[in-house]
Short mmCIF file of C-alpha atoms in Angstrom, two decimals:
data_model
loop_
_atom_site.label_atom_id
_atom_site.label_comp_id
_atom_site.label_asym_id
_atom_site.label_seq_id
_atom_site.Cartn_x
_atom_site.Cartn_y
_atom_site.Cartn_z
CA UNK A 1 10.61 -19.83 33.98
CA UNK A 2 13.92 -21.59 32.49
CA UNK A 3 13.21 -22.21 29.42
CA UNK A 4 11.40 -18.45 29.08
CA UNK A 5 16.04 -18.07 29.97
CA UNK A 6 16.37 -20.97 27.18
CA UNK A 7 14.38 -18.92 24.45
CA UNK A 8 16.06 -16.04 25.69
CA UNK A 9 19.11 -17.37 25.42
CA UNK A 10 18.26 -18.52 22.13
CA UNK A 11 17.10 -16.03 20.49
CA UNK A 12 20.25 -13.76 21.62
CA UNK A 13 21.99 -16.42 19.30
CA UNK A 14 19.50 -16.32 16.30
CA UNK A 15 19.78 -12.33 16.13
CA UNK A 16 24.10 -12.84 16.49
CA UNK A 17 24.41 -15.21 14.07
CA UNK A 18 22.72 -12.79 11.67
CA UNK A 19 25.29 -10.11 12.06
CA UNK A 20 28.26 -11.42 10.95
CA UNK A 21 29.62 -10.69 6.98
CA UNK A 22 27.40 -13.50 4.98
CA UNK A 23 29.38 -14.93 1.91
CA UNK A 24 33.20 -15.27 3.50
CA UNK A 25 32.95 -18.44 4.23
CA UNK A 26 33.05 -18.31 7.49
CA UNK A 27 29.48 -18.06 8.91
CA UNK A 28 29.02 -22.12 9.96
CA UNK A 29 32.43 -20.53 11.94
CA UNK A 30 31.06 -17.91 13.66
CA UNK A 31 28.18 -19.33 14.59
CA UNK A 32 29.86 -22.52 15.78
CA UNK A 33 31.72 -19.52 18.00
CA UNK A 34 29.22 -17.61 19.21
CA UNK A 35 26.75 -20.67 20.45
CA UNK A 36 29.44 -22.51 22.29
CA UNK A 37 30.15 -18.88 24.16
CA UNK A 38 26.57 -17.28 24.55
CA UNK A 39 25.72 -20.69 25.37
CA UNK A 40 28.63 -20.80 28.71
CA UNK A 41 28.12 -16.61 29.65
CA UNK A 42 24.08 -16.72 29.79
CA UNK A 43 22.44 -17.53 33.10
CA UNK A 44 25.83 -17.70 34.92
CA UNK A 45 26.34 -15.05 37.22
CA UNK A 46 28.80 -12.16 36.42
CA UNK A 47 31.84 -10.96 37.84
CA UNK A 48 31.63 -7.95 39.52
CA UNK A 49 35.07 -7.17 40.28
CA UNK A 50 35.05 -5.01 43.28
CA UNK A 51 37.96 -2.35 41.88
CA UNK A 52 35.21 -0.94 39.10
CA UNK A 53 31.37 -1.96 41.79
CA UNK A 54 32.70 -1.85 44.84
CA UNK A 55 35.99 0.51 46.29
CA UNK A 56 34.13 3.35 45.71
CA UNK A 57 30.97 2.46 47.50
CA UNK A 58 28.22 4.50 47.45
CA UNK A 59 30.16 6.99 46.03
CA UNK A 60 30.55 5.34 42.24
CA UNK A 61 28.91 7.75 39.74
CA UNK A 62 26.31 5.64 38.16
CA UNK A 63 26.88 2.80 40.33
CA UNK A 64 23.11 2.96 42.05
CA UNK A 65 22.14 0.65 38.77
CA UNK A 66 23.49 -1.84 39.46
CA UNK A 67 20.64 -2.72 42.60
CA UNK A 68 17.55 -2.79 39.47
CA UNK A 69 15.88 -5.61 39.07
CA UNK A 70 17.04 -5.96 34.88
CA UNK A 71 19.97 -3.48 34.06
CA UNK A 72 22.31 -3.45 30.66
CA UNK A 73 25.86 -3.04 30.88
CA UNK A 74 28.98 -2.46 27.61
CA UNK A 75 31.72 -2.03 27.99
CA UNK A 76 34.20 0.99 26.06
CA UNK A 77 37.49 1.40 25.75
CA UNK A 78 37.67 5.15 24.56
CA UNK A 79 41.13 5.30 23.94
CA UNK A 80 39.02 3.49 20.44
CA UNK A 81 37.66 5.88 18.53
CA UNK A 82 35.38 3.97 16.74
CA UNK A 83 34.32 1.82 19.80
CA UNK A 84 33.15 5.29 20.83
CA UNK A 85 29.97 4.52 18.05
CA UNK A 86 28.61 2.42 21.07
CA UNK A 87 27.91 5.86 23.64
CA UNK A 88 25.40 7.26 20.89
CA UNK A 89 23.81 3.96 20.38
CA UNK A 90 23.08 2.64 23.59
CA UNK A 91 21.75 6.26 24.56
CA UNK A 92 19.35 6.37 21.65
CA UNK A 93 18.62 3.04 23.15
CA UNK A 94 17.64 5.00 26.73
CA UNK A 95 15.48 7.11 25.38
CA UNK A 96 13.69 5.76 22.37
CA UNK A 97 13.26 3.13 25.78
CA UNK A 98 11.90 6.13 28.07
CA UNK A 99 9.65 7.02 25.02
CA UNK A 100 8.22 3.58 24.47
CA UNK A 101 7.91 2.72 28.68
CA UNK A 102 7.79 6.11 30.12
CA UNK A 103 10.72 5.08 32.11
CA UNK A 104 14.33 5.40 32.25
CA UNK A 105 16.39 2.37 31.08
CA UNK A 106 19.00 1.54 33.52
CA UNK A 107 22.30 1.49 31.56
CA UNK A 108 25.71 1.28 32.61
CA UNK A 109 28.97 2.30 30.57
CA UNK A 110 31.63 0.38 32.39
CA UNK A 111 34.45 2.61 30.53
CA UNK A 112 38.03 2.13 30.44
CA UNK A 113 41.45 3.71 29.73
CA UNK A 114 44.44 4.73 30.74
CA UNK A 115 43.77 8.42 31.51
CA UNK A 116 41.04 8.46 34.08
CA UNK A 117 40.88 12.66 33.12
CA UNK A 118 40.38 11.55 29.05
CA UNK A 119 37.83 8.68 30.48
CA UNK A 120 35.61 11.24 32.11
CA UNK A 121 35.41 13.66 29.49
CA UNK A 122 35.06 11.22 26.59
CA UNK A 123 31.89 9.58 29.12
CA UNK A 124 30.91 14.06 28.86
CA UNK A 125 31.30 14.67 25.83
CA UNK A 126 30.03 11.69 24.19
CA UNK A 127 28.11 10.12 26.66
CA UNK A 128 26.64 12.14 29.58
CA UNK A 129 25.00 8.91 31.73
CA UNK A 130 25.31 6.64 34.70
CA UNK A 131 29.20 4.79 34.41
CA UNK A 132 31.70 3.63 36.29
CA UNK A 133 35.48 3.38 35.32
CA UNK A 134 37.34 0.28 34.76
CA UNK A 135 41.12 1.80 33.51
CA UNK A 136 42.13 -2.24 33.10
CA UNK A 137 39.64 -3.62 31.44
CA UNK A 138 39.02 -5.70 34.72
CA UNK A 139 35.49 -6.14 34.33
CA UNK A 140 35.62 -7.42 30.41
CA UNK A 141 38.72 -10.15 31.90
CA UNK A 142 36.90 -10.65 34.60
CA UNK A 143 33.95 -11.97 32.80
CA UNK A 144 36.07 -13.05 29.25
CA UNK A 145 34.44 -10.93 27.28
CA UNK A 146 37.72 -9.50 25.03
CA UNK A 147 35.58 -10.17 21.88
CA UNK A 148 34.16 -7.20 21.23
CA UNK A 149 31.12 -8.46 19.75
CA UNK A 150 29.63 -9.78 23.89
CA UNK A 151 31.36 -6.30 25.36
CA UNK A 152 27.23 -6.13 26.24
CA UNK A 153 25.23 -7.23 29.20
CA UNK A 154 21.66 -7.69 30.38
CA UNK A 155 22.05 -8.35 34.07
CA UNK A 156 18.91 -9.48 35.99
CA UNK A 157 18.43 -8.34 40.32
CA UNK A 158 21.04 -10.80 40.82
CA UNK A 159 23.37 -10.46 38.37
CA UNK A 160 23.08 -12.83 36.58
CA UNK A 161 24.01 -12.93 32.40
CA UNK A 162 19.62 -13.42 31.08
CA UNK A 163 21.58 -11.27 27.53
CA UNK A 164 24.82 -11.00 25.59
CA UNK A 165 26.03 -9.47 22.96
CA UNK A 166 26.15 -5.75 21.06
CA UNK A 167 23.23 -5.12 19.85
CA UNK A 168 24.82 -2.05 17.42
CA UNK A 169 24.75 -3.56 14.25
CA UNK A 170 22.05 -6.08 14.90
CA UNK A 171 18.14 -4.71 15.52
CA UNK A 172 16.49 -8.13 16.49
CA UNK A 173 19.13 -8.20 19.30
CA UNK A 174 18.41 -4.33 20.20
CA UNK A 175 15.10 -5.57 20.91
CA UNK A 176 15.28 -8.53 22.66
CA UNK A 177 17.52 -6.20 25.31
CA UNK A 178 14.86 -4.21 24.94
CA UNK A 179 11.97 -6.18 25.85
CA UNK A 180 13.25 -8.12 28.33
CA UNK A 181 13.98 -5.02 30.58
CA UNK A 182 10.43 -4.07 30.04
CA UNK A 183 9.74 -7.17 31.47
CA UNK A 184 12.30 -6.40 34.91
CA UNK A 185 11.57 -3.28 35.37
CA UNK A 186 7.67 -4.57 35.73
CA UNK A 187 6.01 -4.48 32.87
#
């Protein structure tokens, strides 16, 4: 079982290494950085701050996702226009997952903004699925995920990080997310 997670981590590393720019001289540096970063995070429990995930108990929209045996959390700063593209990527992921597996993918947007009304409007317009509000980006800070390339995680039922990385520009990493999530959901 442990070997399977190690293999998933290695695949995650290889997949993420493929999303860097080619020929810029920084490929080796990026691979070393990402390998260390992922190695340090994989198989560790994610920090789920009460201010985001527990302050309101079951009244938080989308909090039911956290009880699933596998789930994806992705971070979106709705003040960043380019970051709003994450909503489209993950919405497509959920749609395709439903078609391929006959069930909904438990995907939760962790949304940050200094303006709660604006955040709610952006989520409604661009996402419309499960989300939690994280006004101070506390989830990102607590889990050391400031680098946007790592602001998506697949957690198991114990909230242990099993896959780490933003698959928006890396199809292989997206496939790894889908396959691993389907296994967690009993396929």
